Amino acid sequence: MNPTVRAHNLIGLMEDLVDLLERENALLERPRSRELGPVIEEKQALFKLYEEQVHALANDNDFAAALEPELKARLKEVGTRFEDLAKINERKLKLAAQASQRIVDHIADAARKAAGHVEGYGQSGASRDAGARSAPVALNRSC
């Protein structure tokens, strides 16, 4: 494939990823957004295509040399915007994961406290101290 066509394909793909990252970053501002699932699926598909194109270009030593200066500049501009949004996205995803983990930790702690002290029975049928156990907990998506 001709380097100019490859560059235009890559620019188009990165512009799609930029748009998608902007949407995902906005959705990450709203907790429990149901719109996030389809965006994540779309992102995975686009990133797979992006990785394939970048891998193919990594093996083409003449690609950059064959491009017009304007096309190189456009590729660099879109690439910079893509990298900036990807870093923001990574930070937002880490924060969301940490917040989710804190919620799970609080629920587990509350379950342990709610269970209190539970006695068990030994082999002889006599009561024995079984130590603290967690109460059973069930979660659903409406939480």
Coordinates of C-alpha atoms in Angstrom, one line a residue:
M1 CA 0.0 0.0 0.0
N2 CA 1.2 3.5 -0.9
P3 CA 2.6 5.5 2.1
T4 CA 0.2 8.4 1.5
V5 CA -2.8 6.1 1.6
R6 CA -1.4 4.4 4.7
A7 CA -0.9 7.8 6.4
H8 CA -4.5 8.9 5.6
N9 CA -5.9 5.6 6.9
L10 CA -3.9 6.0 10.1
I11 CA -5.0 9.6 10.5
G12 CA -8.6 8.6 10.1
L13 CA -8.3 5.8 12.6
M14 CA -6.6 8.1 15.1
E15 CA -9.3 10.8 14.6
D16 CA -11.9 8.1 15.4
L17 CA -9.9 7.1 18.5
V18 CA -9.7 10.8 19.6
D19 CA -13.5 11.2 19.2
L20 CA -14.1 7.9 21.1
L21 CA -11.7 8.9 24.0
E22 CA -13.4 12.2 24.3
R23 CA -16.7 10.5 24.6
E24 CA -15.4 7.9 27.1
N25 CA -13.7 10.5 29.2
A26 CA -16.9 12.5 29.4
L27 CA -18.9 9.3 30.4
L28 CA -16.3 8.5 33.1
E29 CA -17.3 11.8 34.8
R30 CA -20.8 10.3 35.3
P31 CA -20.8 7.4 37.7
R32 CA -22.6 4.2 36.6
S33 CA -23.2 5.4 33.1
R34 CA -24.8 2.6 31.1
E35 CA -23.5 4.1 27.9
L36 CA -19.9 3.2 28.8
G37 CA -20.2 -0.5 27.8
P38 CA -20.7 0.0 24.1
V39 CA -18.0 2.7 24.0
I40 CA -15.5 0.3 25.6
E41 CA -16.3 -2.4 23.1
E42 CA -15.8 0.2 20.2
K43 CA -12.6 1.3 21.8
Q44 CA -11.2 -2.3 21.9
A45 CA -12.0 -2.8 18.2
L46 CA -10.4 0.5 17.2
F47 CA -7.3 -0.1 19.3
K48 CA -6.9 -3.5 17.7
L49 CA -7.0 -1.9 14.2
Y50 CA -4.6 0.8 15.4
E51 CA -2.1 -1.7 16.8
E52 CA -2.2 -3.7 13.5
Q53 CA -1.5 -0.5 11.5
V54 CA 1.3 0.7 13.8
H55 CA 2.8 -2.8 13.8
A56 CA 2.8 -2.8 10.0
L57 CA 4.3 0.7 9.8
A58 CA 7.1 -0.3 12.3
N59 CA 8.4 -2.7 9.7
D60 CA 8.3 -0.1 6.9
N61 CA 11.5 1.9 7.1
D62 CA 10.6 4.1 4.1
F63 CA 7.1 5.2 5.3
A64 CA 8.1 8.5 7.0
A65 CA 10.6 9.4 4.3
A66 CA 7.9 9.0 1.6
L67 CA 5.4 11.4 3.1
E68 CA 4.8 15.0 2.2
P69 CA 5.7 17.5 5.0
E70 CA 2.0 18.6 5.4
L71 CA 0.9 15.0 5.9
K72 CA 3.7 14.4 8.4
A73 CA 2.6 17.5 10.3
R74 CA -1.0 16.3 10.3
L75 CA 0.0 12.8 11.5
K76 CA 2.1 14.4 14.3
E77 CA -0.8 16.7 15.3
V78 CA -3.4 14.0 15.5
G79 CA -0.9 11.7 17.2
T80 CA -0.2 14.3 19.9
R81 CA -3.9 14.8 20.5
F82 CA -4.4 11.1 20.7
E83 CA -1.6 10.6 23.2
D84 CA -2.9 13.4 25.4
L85 CA -6.4 12.0 25.5
A86 CA -5.1 8.5 26.1
K87 CA -3.2 9.7 29.2
I88 CA -6.3 11.5 30.5
N89 CA -8.3 8.3 29.8
E90 CA -5.8 6.1 31.7
R91 CA -6.0 8.4 34.8
K92 CA -9.8 8.5 34.7
L93 CA -9.9 4.7 34.4
K94 CA -7.5 4.2 37.3
L95 CA -9.5 6.6 39.5
A96 CA -12.8 4.8 38.6
A97 CA -11.2 1.4 39.5
Q98 CA -9.8 2.8 42.8
A99 CA -13.3 4.2 43.7
S100 CA -14.9 0.9 42.9
Q101 CA -12.4 -1.0 45.0
R102 CA -13.0 1.4 48.0
I103 CA -16.7 0.7 47.7
V104 CA -16.2 -3.1 47.7
D105 CA -13.8 -2.8 50.7
H106 CA -16.4 -0.7 52.6
I107 CA -19.1 -3.3 51.8
A108 CA -16.8 -6.2 52.9
D109 CA -15.9 -4.3 56.1
A110 CA -19.6 -3.6 56.9
A111 CA -20.4 -7.3 56.3
R112 CA -17.7 -8.4 58.7
K113 CA -18.9 -6.0 61.3
A114 CA -22.5 -7.1 60.8
A115 CA -21.6 -10.7 61.3
G116 CA -20.2 -10.1 64.7
H117 CA -19.1 -13.0 66.7
V118 CA -20.3 -16.4 65.5
E119 CA -19.9 -19.6 67.6
G120 CA -19.4 -22.9 65.9
Y121 CA -19.7 -26.5 67.0
G122 CA -16.8 -29.0 67.5
Q123 CA -16.7 -32.7 66.6
S124 CA -18.1 -33.6 70.0
G125 CA -21.1 -31.3 69.4
A126 CA -19.9 -28.9 72.1
S127 CA -20.0 -25.2 71.3
R128 CA -16.6 -23.7 70.4
D129 CA -15.5 -20.2 69.3
A130 CA -15.4 -20.1 65.5
G131 CA -14.0 -16.6 65.4
A132 CA -15.5 -13.7 63.4
R133 CA -17.0 -14.5 60.0
S134 CA -18.4 -12.3 57.4
A135 CA -22.1 -12.2 56.8
P136 CA -23.2 -13.2 53.3
V137 CA -23.6 -10.3 50.9
A138 CA -25.3 -10.0 47.5
L139 CA -24.9 -7.1 45.1
N140 CA -26.8 -6.3 42.0
R141 CA -26.4 -3.6 39.3
S142 CA -29.0 -1.3 40.9
C143 CA -26.6 -0.6 43.8

